[in-house]
Short mmCIF file of C-alpha atoms (C1' of nucleotides) in Angstrom, two decimals:
data_model
loop_
_atom_site.label_atom_id
_atom_site.label_comp_id
_atom_site.label_asym_id
_atom_site.label_seq_id
_atom_site.Cartn_x
_atom_site.Cartn_y
_atom_site.Cartn_z
CA MET A 397 18.51 0.50 -3.90
CA THR A 398 20.06 -2.78 -3.08
CA THR A 399 19.83 -3.76 0.54
CA ALA A 400 19.73 -0.23 1.83
CA LEU A 401 16.24 -0.51 3.17
CA ARG A 402 16.73 -3.88 4.77
CA VAL A 403 19.67 -2.47 6.64
CA ALA A 404 17.67 0.54 7.67
CA HIS A 405 15.01 -1.73 9.14
CA ASP A 406 16.94 -4.59 10.59
CA GLU A 407 20.15 -3.07 11.83
CA CYS A 408 19.00 0.33 12.90
CA SER A 409 21.79 0.94 15.34
CA ALA A 410 23.45 4.07 14.01
CA LEU A 411 22.26 7.51 14.93
CA ASP A 412 22.37 8.86 11.42
CA LEU A 413 20.12 7.71 8.64
CA SER A 414 20.96 4.89 6.33
CA PRO A 415 22.29 5.49 2.83
CA SER A 416 19.80 6.59 0.25
CA ASP A 417 18.26 4.28 -2.25
CA ALA A 418 17.38 7.16 -4.50
CA THR A 419 21.02 7.68 -5.33
CA SER A 420 21.55 4.27 -6.79
CA LYS A 421 18.60 4.77 -9.10
CA VAL A 422 20.24 7.89 -10.42
CA ASN A 423 23.58 6.25 -10.86
CA LEU A 424 22.11 3.23 -12.54
CA LEU A 425 20.26 5.04 -15.23
CA GLY A 426 21.68 8.53 -15.32
CA GLU A 427 24.88 7.75 -17.08
CA HIS A 428 23.33 5.44 -19.63
CA LEU A 429 20.71 7.98 -20.51
CA ARG A 430 23.42 10.25 -21.87
CA ALA A 431 23.00 8.42 -25.12
CA LEU A 432 19.40 9.61 -25.16
CA ARG A 433 20.09 13.12 -24.06
CA ALA A 434 19.88 14.50 -27.57
CA THR A 435 16.43 12.98 -28.09
CA GLY A 436 15.01 14.36 -24.85
CA THR A 437 12.78 17.40 -24.54
CA ARG A 438 13.06 19.61 -21.50
CA GLN A 439 9.79 20.82 -19.97
CA HIS A 440 8.79 23.01 -17.05
CA PHE A 441 5.71 22.59 -14.88
CA GLY A 442 4.27 24.86 -12.23
CA ARG A 443 2.83 23.83 -8.87
CA ASN A 444 -0.03 21.33 -9.22
CA GLU A 445 0.34 21.14 -12.98
CA GLN A 446 -0.12 17.72 -14.48
CA ILE A 447 2.91 16.14 -16.13
CA PHE A 448 0.88 13.23 -17.41
CA GLY A 449 -2.52 11.86 -16.54
CA GLU A 450 -3.81 8.55 -15.32
CA GLY A 451 -4.73 6.60 -18.43
CA ASP A 452 -2.63 8.67 -20.81
CA PRO A 453 -0.84 6.64 -23.48
CA ALA A 454 2.45 5.56 -21.95
CA ASP A 455 4.55 6.51 -24.95
CA ARG A 456 6.85 8.84 -23.04
CA VAL A 457 8.94 8.62 -19.93
CA CYS A 458 10.21 11.52 -17.82
CA MET A 459 13.46 11.94 -16.00
CA ILE A 460 13.00 14.48 -13.24
CA VAL A 461 15.67 17.15 -13.37
CA SER A 462 14.46 19.15 -10.40
CA GLY A 463 11.43 19.51 -8.17
CA THR A 464 9.11 17.01 -6.53
CA VAL A 465 6.38 15.01 -8.24
CA ARG A 466 3.47 13.06 -6.80
CA LEU A 467 2.30 9.87 -8.49
CA CYS A 468 -1.37 9.47 -7.78
CA ARG A 469 -4.54 7.64 -8.63
CA HIS A 470 -8.14 8.62 -8.33
CA THR A 471 -10.80 6.11 -7.39
CA ALA A 472 -14.25 6.01 -8.91
CA SER A 473 -15.62 7.66 -5.77
CA GLY A 474 -13.24 10.59 -6.02
CA ARG A 475 -10.75 9.54 -3.37
CA ARG A 476 -7.11 10.12 -4.15
CA HIS A 477 -4.18 7.93 -3.33
CA ILE A 478 -0.56 8.97 -3.72
CA SER A 479 1.53 5.88 -4.39
CA ASP A 480 4.82 7.66 -4.19
CA PHE A 481 6.70 10.91 -4.49
CA ALA A 482 9.46 11.26 -7.05
CA ALA A 483 12.35 13.69 -7.02
CA ALA A 484 15.37 14.72 -9.08
CA GLY A 485 16.99 11.73 -10.77
CA ASP A 486 13.87 9.57 -10.73
CA LEU A 487 12.47 8.15 -13.93
CA ILE A 488 8.68 8.18 -14.02
CA GLY A 489 6.03 7.02 -16.43
CA PHE A 490 7.94 3.86 -17.05
CA GLY A 491 5.91 0.69 -16.89
CA GLU A 492 5.01 -2.25 -19.04
CA ARG A 493 1.50 -1.11 -19.67
CA PRO A 494 0.17 0.78 -22.65
CA HIS A 495 -1.36 3.44 -20.41
CA GLN A 496 -0.09 5.29 -17.38
CA SER A 497 -1.36 3.71 -14.20
CA HIS A 498 -0.79 6.92 -12.27
CA ALA A 499 -1.06 10.61 -12.87
CA ALA A 500 2.09 12.64 -12.27
CA GLU A 501 1.63 16.10 -10.82
CA ALA A 502 4.13 18.76 -9.86
CA VAL A 503 4.23 19.28 -6.09
CA THR A 504 6.76 22.07 -6.54
CA PRO A 505 7.86 23.73 -9.79
CA VAL A 506 9.34 20.87 -11.76
CA ILE A 507 11.73 20.45 -14.66
CA VAL A 508 11.72 17.14 -16.51
CA THR A 509 13.42 15.72 -19.55
CA THR A 510 10.96 13.71 -21.60
CA TYR A 511 12.03 10.84 -23.80
CA ARG A 512 10.06 8.82 -26.27
CA ARG A 513 9.50 5.43 -24.81
CA SER A 514 10.45 3.83 -28.10
CA ASN A 515 13.86 5.50 -27.94
CA LEU A 516 14.42 4.18 -24.46
CA GLU A 517 13.41 0.71 -25.52
CA GLN A 518 15.69 0.90 -28.51
CA LEU A 519 18.56 1.85 -26.23
CA ALA A 520 17.63 -0.99 -23.90
CA GLY A 521 17.62 -3.40 -26.81
CA ALA A 522 21.10 -2.35 -27.80
CA ASN A 523 22.64 -1.95 -24.36
CA PRO A 524 22.28 -4.79 -21.83
CA LYS A 525 23.30 -2.48 -19.00
CA VAL A 526 20.43 -0.13 -19.70
CA ARG A 527 18.11 -3.07 -19.92
CA SER A 528 19.14 -4.40 -16.56
CA SER A 529 18.98 -0.92 -15.08
CA LEU A 530 15.39 -0.60 -16.17
CA CYS A 531 14.64 -3.98 -14.70
CA SER A 532 16.31 -2.95 -11.46
CA LEU A 533 14.24 0.19 -11.46
CA LEU A 534 11.08 -1.90 -11.69
CA ALA A 535 12.33 -4.12 -8.90
CA ALA A 536 13.16 -1.11 -6.74
CA ASN A 537 9.71 0.34 -7.32
CA LEU A 538 8.17 -3.00 -6.45
CA PHE A 539 10.15 -3.19 -3.24
CA ALA A 540 9.18 0.34 -2.31
CA ALA A 541 5.51 -0.42 -2.98
CA GLN A 542 5.67 -3.53 -0.80
CA ARG A 543 7.29 -1.61 2.00
CA GLN A 544 4.54 0.99 1.83
CA LEU A 545 1.96 -1.80 1.74
CA CYS A 546 3.28 -3.00 5.06
CA VAL A 547 3.14 0.55 6.44
CA LEU A 548 -0.51 0.95 5.46
CA GLY A 549 -1.41 -2.56 6.53
CA CYS A 550 0.23 -2.64 9.93
CA GLN A 551 0.86 0.82 11.33
CA ASN A 552 -1.18 3.48 13.07
CA ALA A 553 -1.08 7.19 12.25
CA LYS A 554 1.96 8.12 14.32
CA GLU A 555 3.92 5.12 13.11
CA ARG A 556 3.06 5.83 9.48
CA LEU A 557 4.27 9.39 9.81
CA ALA A 558 7.49 8.21 11.43
CA SER A 559 8.09 5.75 8.57
CA PHE A 560 7.37 8.44 6.04
CA LEU A 561 9.73 10.97 7.59
CA LEU A 562 12.55 8.45 7.87
CA HIS A 563 12.04 7.37 4.29
CA LEU A 564 11.97 10.96 3.11
CA ALA A 565 15.12 11.86 5.04
CA ASP A 566 16.75 8.81 3.53
CA ARG A 567 15.87 9.78 0.00
CA MET A 568 16.84 13.37 0.50
CA GLN A 569 20.08 12.26 2.12
CA THR A 570 19.32 14.46 5.08
CA GLN A 571 21.25 13.55 8.20
CA ALA A 572 19.69 13.54 11.64
CA GLY A 573 19.56 17.04 13.05
CA GLU A 574 19.75 18.66 9.62
CA LEU A 575 16.91 20.63 8.12
CA LEU A 576 14.58 18.32 6.22
CA ASN A 577 12.56 19.89 3.46
CA LEU A 578 8.92 18.83 3.12
CA PRO A 579 8.02 19.87 -0.40
CA MET A 580 4.54 18.34 -0.24
CA GLY A 581 1.58 19.70 1.67
CA ARG A 582 -0.20 17.99 4.54
CA LEU A 583 -2.95 16.74 2.26
CA ASP A 584 -0.40 15.07 0.01
CA ILE A 585 1.14 13.35 3.02
CA ALA A 586 -2.32 12.31 4.20
CA ASP A 587 -3.26 10.83 0.82
CA HIS A 588 0.05 9.00 0.73
CA LEU A 589 -0.37 7.51 4.20
CA GLY A 590 -4.06 6.69 3.98
CA LEU A 591 -4.99 9.26 6.61
CA THR A 592 -6.82 12.57 6.72
CA ILE A 593 -5.10 15.93 6.77
CA GLU A 594 -6.23 16.52 10.36
CA THR A 595 -4.77 13.25 11.53
CA VAL A 596 -1.45 14.09 9.86
CA CYS A 597 -1.43 17.46 11.62
CA ARG A 598 -2.15 15.82 14.95
CA ALA A 599 0.53 13.19 14.41
CA ILE A 600 3.07 15.90 13.63
CA ALA A 601 1.94 17.84 16.68
CA ALA A 602 2.36 14.70 18.78
CA LEU A 603 5.91 14.10 17.52
CA LYS A 604 6.64 17.75 18.20
CA ALA A 605 5.26 17.47 21.74
CA ASP A 606 7.45 14.40 22.31
CA ARG A 607 10.53 16.39 21.16
CA ILE A 608 11.09 13.85 18.40
CA VAL A 609 10.91 16.47 15.68
CA LEU A 610 11.23 20.23 15.54
CA VAL A 611 8.95 22.11 13.16
CA PRO A 612 10.53 25.46 12.22
CA THR A 613 8.00 26.02 9.42
CA ALA A 614 5.21 23.87 8.02
CA HIS A 615 7.51 22.75 5.21
CA GLN A 616 10.69 22.22 7.18
CA LEU A 617 11.42 19.63 9.84
CA ILE A 618 14.34 18.62 11.98
CA LEU A 619 14.48 15.03 13.13
CA SER A 620 15.90 15.68 16.55
CA ASN A 621 15.47 12.16 17.91
CA VAL A 622 15.94 9.65 15.13
CA VAL A 623 16.28 6.77 17.56
CA ALA A 624 12.81 7.40 18.93
CA LEU A 625 11.50 7.95 15.41
CA ARG A 626 12.90 4.59 14.32
CA ALA A 627 11.43 2.91 17.36
CA LEU A 628 8.06 4.37 16.46
CA ALA A 629 8.34 3.31 12.82
CA GLN A 630 9.07 -0.20 14.00
CA GLY A 631 6.16 -0.18 16.37
CA VAL A 632 8.18 -0.68 19.54
CA MET B 1273 -1.63 -9.16 -17.18
CA THR B 1274 -1.84 -6.45 -19.73
CA THR B 1275 -4.81 -4.18 -19.42
CA ALA B 1276 -7.02 -6.73 -17.76
CA LEU B 1277 -7.22 -4.92 -14.48
CA ARG B 1278 -7.82 -1.53 -15.99
CA VAL B 1279 -10.73 -2.95 -17.87
CA ALA B 1280 -12.02 -4.56 -14.74
CA HIS B 1281 -12.01 -1.24 -12.95
CA ASP B 1282 -13.00 1.22 -15.63
CA GLU B 1283 -15.46 -0.65 -17.77
CA CYS B 1284 -17.16 -2.79 -15.19
CA SER B 1285 -20.36 -3.20 -17.12
CA ALA B 1286 -20.58 -6.92 -17.63
CA LEU B 1287 -22.17 -9.21 -15.09
CA ASP B 1288 -19.41 -11.75 -15.12
CA LEU B 1289 -15.92 -11.11 -13.92
CA SER B 1290 -13.18 -9.80 -16.10
CA PRO B 1291 -10.53 -12.07 -17.59
CA SER B 1292 -7.82 -13.22 -15.28
CA ASP B 1293 -4.41 -11.67 -15.13
CA ALA B 1294 -2.97 -14.72 -13.48
CA THR B 1295 -3.35 -16.67 -16.69
CA SER B 1296 -1.11 -14.45 -18.72
CA LYS B 1297 1.64 -14.83 -16.15
CA VAL B 1298 1.47 -18.57 -16.62
CA ASN B 1299 1.46 -18.36 -20.35
CA LEU B 1300 4.30 -15.92 -20.43
CA LEU B 1301 6.72 -17.93 -18.42
CA GLY B 1302 5.39 -21.44 -18.39
CA GLU B 1303 6.36 -22.42 -21.85
CA HIS B 1304 9.80 -20.90 -21.67
CA LEU B 1305 10.56 -22.64 -18.44
CA ARG B 1306 10.36 -25.96 -20.23
CA ALA B 1307 14.00 -25.47 -21.02
CA LEU B 1308 14.64 -25.45 -17.28
CA ARG B 1309 12.39 -28.31 -16.40
CA ALA B 1310 15.22 -30.76 -16.17
CA THR B 1311 17.08 -28.57 -13.68
CA GLY B 1312 14.08 -28.11 -11.41
CA THR B 1313 13.42 -29.94 -8.17
CA ARG B 1314 9.91 -30.81 -7.17
CA GLN B 1315 9.00 -30.27 -3.51
CA HIS B 1316 5.94 -30.77 -1.34
CA PHE B 1317 4.90 -28.64 1.62
CA GLY B 1318 2.16 -29.18 4.17
CA ARG B 1319 -0.20 -26.56 5.57
CA ASN B 1320 1.65 -23.63 7.17
CA GLU B 1321 5.04 -25.01 6.24
CA GLN B 1322 7.58 -22.47 5.14
CA ILE B 1323 8.77 -22.64 1.54
CA PHE B 1324 11.38 -19.97 2.08
CA GLY B 1325 11.92 -17.42 4.81
CA GLU B 1326 12.16 -13.66 4.91
CA GLY B 1327 15.84 -12.86 4.55
CA ASP B 1328 16.84 -16.21 3.10
CA PRO B 1329 19.41 -16.01 0.32
CA ALA B 1330 17.46 -15.49 -2.89
CA ASP B 1331 19.34 -18.10 -4.87
CA ARG B 1332 16.27 -20.10 -5.79
CA VAL B 1333 12.93 -19.36 -7.36
CA CYS B 1334 9.78 -21.48 -7.13
CA MET B 1335 7.11 -22.13 -9.67
CA ILE B 1336 3.95 -23.17 -7.90
CA VAL B 1337 2.52 -26.36 -9.34
CA SER B 1338 -0.49 -26.60 -7.05
CA GLY B 1339 -1.81 -25.14 -3.84
CA THR B 1340 -1.93 -21.63 -2.43
CA VAL B 1341 0.97 -19.70 -0.94
CA ARG B 1342 1.05 -16.56 1.17
CA LEU B 1343 3.88 -14.06 0.79
CA CYS B 1344 4.33 -12.33 4.09
CA ARG B 1345 6.52 -10.09 6.17
CA HIS B 1346 6.92 -9.74 9.89
CA THR B 1347 7.54 -6.37 11.50
CA ALA B 1348 9.87 -5.82 14.41
CA SER B 1349 6.86 -5.63 16.70
CA GLY B 1350 5.56 -9.02 15.62
CA ARG B 1351 2.79 -7.84 13.32
CA ARG B 1352 2.36 -9.75 10.11
CA HIS B 1353 1.51 -8.43 6.69
CA ILE B 1354 0.59 -10.58 3.73
CA SER B 1355 1.57 -8.79 0.54
CA ASP B 1356 -0.04 -11.28 -1.75
CA PHE B 1357 -1.27 -14.79 -2.27
CA ALA B 1358 0.21 -16.91 -5.02
CA ALA B 1359 -1.34 -19.90 -6.75
CA ALA B 1360 -0.57 -22.50 -9.40
CA GLY B 1361 1.45 -21.03 -12.23
CA ASP B 1362 2.93 -18.18 -10.22
CA LEU B 1363 6.66 -17.75 -9.94
CA ILE B 1364 7.74 -16.65 -6.47
CA GLY B 1365 11.01 -15.77 -4.83
CA PHE B 1366 12.03 -13.80 -7.87
CA GLY B 1367 13.41 -10.35 -7.18
CA GLU B 1368 16.52 -8.33 -7.78
CA ARG B 1369 17.67 -8.48 -4.22
CA PRO B 1370 20.17 -10.88 -2.71
CA HIS B 1371 17.72 -11.88 0.01
CA GLN B 1372 14.05 -12.73 -0.02
CA SER B 1373 11.96 -9.75 0.99
CA HIS B 1374 9.06 -12.00 1.96
CA ALA B 1375 8.55 -15.36 3.52
CA ALA B 1376 6.55 -17.86 1.49
CA GLU B 1377 4.28 -20.20 3.44
CA ALA B 1378 1.90 -22.90 2.31
CA VAL B 1379 -1.73 -21.97 2.95
CA THR B 1380 -2.85 -25.35 1.64
CA PRO B 1381 -0.67 -28.35 0.82
CA VAL B 1382 1.61 -27.04 -1.91
CA ILE B 1383 3.75 -28.52 -4.66
CA VAL B 1384 6.45 -26.35 -6.19
CA THR B 1385 9.21 -26.78 -8.69
CA THR B 1386 12.36 -25.06 -7.50
CA TYR B 1387 14.99 -23.73 -9.89
CA ARG B 1388 18.37 -22.30 -9.21
CA ARG B 1389 18.22 -18.61 -9.77
CA SER B 1390 21.47 -18.76 -11.71
CA ASN B 1391 19.90 -21.19 -14.16
CA LEU B 1392 16.98 -18.89 -14.70
CA GLU B 1393 19.29 -15.95 -15.27
CA GLN B 1394 21.34 -17.95 -17.68
CA LEU B 1395 18.19 -18.80 -19.61
CA ALA B 1396 17.17 -15.15 -19.52
CA GLY B 1397 20.57 -14.14 -20.85
CA ALA B 1398 20.23 -16.53 -23.77
CA ASN B 1399 16.55 -16.03 -24.53
CA PRO B 1400 15.20 -12.49 -24.95
CA LYS B 1401 11.64 -13.74 -24.59
CA VAL B 1402 12.33 -15.17 -21.16
CA ARG B 1403 14.06 -11.96 -20.21
CA SER B 1404 11.11 -9.85 -21.20
CA SER B 1405 8.73 -12.28 -19.50
CA LEU B 1406 10.59 -11.86 -16.26
CA CYS B 1407 10.47 -8.12 -16.66
CA SER B 1408 6.74 -8.30 -17.34
CA LEU B 1409 6.35 -10.39 -14.23
CA LEU B 1410 8.05 -7.70 -12.17
CA ALA B 1411 5.85 -5.08 -13.78
CA ALA B 1412 2.72 -7.13 -13.09
CA ASN B 1413 3.74 -7.56 -9.46
CA LEU B 1414 4.37 -3.84 -9.22
CA PHE B 1415 0.97 -3.07 -10.65
CA ALA B 1416 -0.69 -5.48 -8.27
CA ALA B 1417 1.13 -3.97 -5.30
CA GLN B 1418 0.06 -0.47 -6.32
CA ARG B 1419 -3.52 -1.57 -6.68
CA GLN B 1420 -3.42 -3.06 -3.20
CA LEU B 1421 -1.81 0.13 -1.93
CA CYS B 1422 -4.84 2.02 -3.13
CA VAL B 1423 -7.14 -0.49 -1.45
CA LEU B 1424 -5.39 -0.11 1.90
CA GLY B 1425 -5.06 3.63 1.55
CA CYS B 1426 -8.58 4.51 0.48
CA GLN B 1427 -11.06 1.82 1.42
CA ASN B 1428 -12.94 0.78 4.55
CA ALA B 1429 -13.33 -2.79 5.75
CA LYS B 1430 -16.34 -3.76 3.62
CA GLU B 1431 -14.83 -2.21 0.52
CA ARG B 1432 -11.51 -3.94 1.08
CA LEU B 1433 -13.21 -7.29 1.37
CA ALA B 1434 -15.20 -6.62 -1.80
CA SER B 1435 -11.99 -5.75 -3.68
CA PHE B 1436 -10.30 -8.85 -2.35
CA LEU B 1437 -13.13 -11.18 -3.32
CA LEU B 1438 -13.38 -9.73 -6.81
CA HIS B 1439 -9.65 -10.01 -7.27
CA LEU B 1440 -9.65 -13.56 -6.01
CA ALA B 1441 -12.53 -14.58 -8.26
CA ASP B 1442 -10.67 -13.00 -11.14
CA ARG B 1443 -7.49 -14.92 -10.45
CA MET B 1444 -9.31 -18.16 -9.90
CA GLN B 1445 -11.33 -17.58 -13.06
CA THR B 1446 -14.50 -18.11 -11.12
CA GLN B 1447 -17.58 -16.72 -12.78
CA ALA B 1448 -20.30 -14.91 -10.88
CA GLY B 1449 -22.61 -17.41 -9.20
CA GLU B 1450 -20.05 -20.18 -9.24
CA LEU B 1451 -18.51 -21.59 -6.12
CA LEU B 1452 -15.45 -19.57 -5.14
CA ASN B 1453 -12.87 -21.38 -3.08
CA LEU B 1454 -11.26 -19.48 -0.21
CA PRO B 1455 -8.11 -21.46 0.51
CA MET B 1456 -6.85 -19.00 3.12
CA GLY B 1457 -8.20 -18.55 6.62
CA ARG B 1458 -9.83 -15.44 8.00
CA LEU B 1459 -6.64 -14.38 9.72
CA ASP B 1460 -4.75 -14.53 6.44
CA ILE B 1461 -7.37 -12.36 4.79
CA ALA B 1462 -7.22 -9.95 7.72
CA ASP B 1463 -3.43 -9.65 7.54
CA HIS B 1464 -3.67 -9.11 3.81
CA LEU B 1465 -6.28 -6.35 4.10
CA GLY B 1466 -4.84 -4.58 7.13
CA LEU B 1467 -7.78 -5.57 9.32
CA THR B 1468 -8.38 -7.86 12.28
CA ILE B 1469 -9.91 -11.28 11.99
CA GLU B 1470 -13.06 -10.09 13.78
CA THR B 1471 -13.53 -7.23 11.36
CA VAL B 1472 -13.16 -9.61 8.42
CA CYS B 1473 -15.79 -11.89 9.92
CA ARG B 1474 -18.15 -8.97 10.42
CA ALA B 1475 -17.57 -7.69 6.89
CA ILE B 1476 -18.37 -11.13 5.50
CA ALA B 1477 -21.44 -11.31 7.69
CA ALA B 1478 -22.50 -7.89 6.39
CA LEU B 1479 -22.13 -8.96 2.76
CA LYS B 1480 -24.08 -12.08 3.59
CA ALA B 1481 -26.84 -10.07 5.23
CA ASP B 1482 -27.00 -7.83 2.13
CA ARG B 1483 -27.42 -10.95 -0.06
CA ILE B 1484 -24.25 -9.96 -1.95
CA VAL B 1485 -22.52 -13.23 -1.16
CA LEU B 1486 -23.63 -16.66 -0.03
CA VAL B 1487 -21.45 -18.53 2.43
CA PRO B 1488 -22.06 -22.28 2.14
CA THR B 1489 -19.01 -23.05 4.26
CA ALA B 1490 -16.30 -20.87 5.79
CA HIS B 1491 -14.01 -21.66 2.88
CA GLN B 1492 -16.50 -21.43 0.04
CA LEU B 1493 -18.31 -18.37 -1.26
CA ILE B 1494 -20.73 -17.57 -4.00
CA LEU B 1495 -20.71 -14.05 -5.34
CA SER B 1496 -24.43 -13.74 -5.90
CA ASN B 1497 -24.47 -10.03 -6.66
CA VAL B 1498 -21.31 -9.05 -8.45
CA VAL B 1499 -22.70 -5.70 -9.51
CA ALA B 1500 -23.22 -4.68 -5.91
CA LEU B 1501 -19.83 -6.10 -4.99
CA ARG B 1502 -18.16 -4.02 -7.72
CA ALA B 1503 -20.05 -0.95 -6.60
CA LEU B 1504 -18.78 -1.54 -3.08
CA ALA B 1505 -15.21 -2.09 -4.25
CA GLN B 1506 -15.38 1.20 -6.11
CA GLY B 1507 -16.77 2.98 -3.11
CA VAL B 1508 -20.07 4.00 -4.70
"C1'" DC C 755 -15.81 -39.43 18.77
"C1'" DG C 756 -12.89 -35.99 20.99
"C1'" DC C 757 -9.94 -32.35 20.86
"C1'" DA C 758 -7.69 -28.46 18.84
"C1'" DT C 759 -8.23 -24.93 15.84
"C1'" DC C 760 -10.76 -21.72 13.44
"C1'" DC C 761 -14.80 -19.02 12.96
"C1'" DT C 762 -18.41 -16.11 14.73
"C1'" DT C 763 -20.72 -12.90 17.63
"C1'" DG C 764 -21.20 -9.52 21.54
"C1'" DA C 765 -19.78 -5.67 24.55
"C1'" DC C 766 -16.79 -2.13 25.15
"C1'" DT C 767 -12.99 1.02 23.87
"C1'" DA C 768 -9.89 3.79 21.22
"C1'" DC C 769 -8.33 5.71 17.30
"C1'" DC C 770 -9.23 8.18 13.53
"C1'" DG C 771 -12.61 10.68 10.50
"C1'" DT C 772 -15.86 14.48 10.12
"C1'" DC C 773 -17.32 19.05 10.81
"C1'" DA C 774 -16.28 23.54 12.19
"C1'" DA C 775 -13.70 27.50 13.61
"C1'" DT C 776 -9.28 29.78 14.13
"C1'" DT C 777 -4.66 30.75 13.05
"C1'" DG C 778 -0.87 31.05 9.95
"C1'" DT C 779 1.27 31.78 5.41
"C1'" DA C 780 2.27 32.87 0.76
"C1'" DG C 781 1.19 35.35 -3.15
"C1'" DT C 782 -0.97 39.68 -5.23
"C1'" DG C 783 -1.74 44.27 -6.10
"C1'" DG C 784 -2.15 48.93 -4.54
"C1'" DC D 109 6.21 48.05 1.87
"C1'" DC D 110 2.06 46.78 3.52
"C1'" DA D 111 -2.68 45.39 3.31
"C1'" DC D 112 -5.62 42.11 1.37
"C1'" DT D 113 -6.95 37.68 -0.04
"C1'" DA D 114 -6.95 32.93 -0.74
"C1'" DC D 115 -5.35 28.93 0.74
"C1'" DA D 116 -3.00 25.86 4.00
"C1'" DA D 117 -2.34 24.35 8.55
"C1'" DT D 118 -3.89 23.73 13.10
"C1'" DT D 119 -6.90 22.78 16.91
"C1'" DG D 120 -11.30 21.37 19.20
"C1'" DA D 121 -15.57 18.71 19.75
"C1'" DC D 122 -17.99 14.86 18.52
"C1'" DG D 123 -19.26 10.46 16.33
"C1'" DG D 124 -18.36 6.20 13.86
"C1'" DT D 125 -15.56 2.51 12.39
"C1'" DA D 126 -12.67 -0.84 13.51
"C1'" DG D 127 -9.71 -2.89 17.39
"C1'" DT D 128 -9.68 -5.43 21.80
"C1'" DC D 129 -11.24 -8.73 24.94
"C1'" DA D 130 -14.11 -12.50 25.79
"C1'" DA D 131 -17.14 -16.32 25.12
"C1'" DG D 132 -19.66 -19.61 22.48
"C1'" DG D 133 -20.18 -22.37 18.17
"C1'" DA D 134 -18.53 -24.81 14.09
"C1'" DT D 135 -15.19 -27.57 11.70
"C1'" DG D 136 -11.84 -30.84 10.66
"C1'" DC D 137 -8.22 -33.92 11.84
"C1'" DG D 138 -6.51 -37.83 14.36
#
DNA sequence: CGCATCCTTGACTACCGTCAATTGTAGTGG
DNA sequence: CCACTACAATTGACGGTAGTCAAGGATGCG
């Protein structure tokens, strides 16, 4: 994730989607983590199972091998907010704080490799490249959070959904016209976009009516008019 | 900024506000930057002057000496979003990207010390403490962004204002009952909270009517009932 | 002291949330 | 394999919160 997103926003001329930022994360850390591979523990989680909880001691980090994970918080009044979704290749549970700021839950069946945080830090201490990769990861997460902040602060329901779909297609490296998998349910999308499940449904229905997306099944989409989707996401 | 905010949210029993997280940022970096002091340039900016622009080459970082700065983005459709406000002691313009992701503008008259990014990186390369401070700064910014994400995603206008005021009082180290300075205008607050200026005004008027805040002047507040304000911010 | 800017308040509107009912889907067991 | 069930998604009707438009009041700078 270098300038990928800037390009996607500022120079949105091409018909196909811009290069993924998820990939660079993988490349950055993946190869260096080989040194840790022996110390990692592989774990499986079923749908909706918790990988770690909000407030858990942050002594472990997880590299997602497969599946989709939601990173969420619960407010005192019981409302839920999903900060982000993580997929294969993403490292989660990594922060500077002694406790996890988010819970991680399996949206689909998930396989992760868990490392002791101390091992990772040891590796970072010894290997400057790992260290800078971790820093880049933080920076990438920060940038993603700020982008989402702008989405929630400035956009209406339809625009938020458009932004979300484009971002998802980007991460999944799905080209325009291809089948885009939606691993998460409508409620997850709603809690991520600061909307209700009904509003998400209506926004999807509206995009469908406008022939901007096709909806073969509830968990599969085809972005049939990416230009219009981009225009929406930019509020034009 | 270690667990300060968690404490503020989870164990909100005390009458006075929780310890500031802004302070630790200062302490972390301030002393190490002494080594750079000679290489820094001091600059002054008047109200609404731009310190750096969105998309500017990120070859310089600024330590704020005095005044308040807004960090904002503009969408293609002309809407503005203020990600955060920065005050004395904060380091801004520091990211992993080649270009600034936000514009920095002076809310009040501002004095900053500008350093070449390369100098900072050189210092970080030589001094592990500086390196880890910079990483902590990124992590603190990430945490702050995620907190704000939750505010925008889950809270209504009154709750957002309550969260904002508590956060501001925290950063300014203003105790309950003391005079809290509001350097930014209503429009800035609105663009930060994803509201309109009218809604911000009405939310303030509502808090005033509920005797939760006193409003001596438009730019000064007294949090007269912090307990109620916290309850609001938590959505109770 | 005057003017420009910001703040505040009111009336009206629109978008989104809430509640409710129906349809669709996936997983289970006979 | 199919029926059953539980859950998820969808759609409709309605109401409330916040946005829009507009006007008046306060504030601060020159």
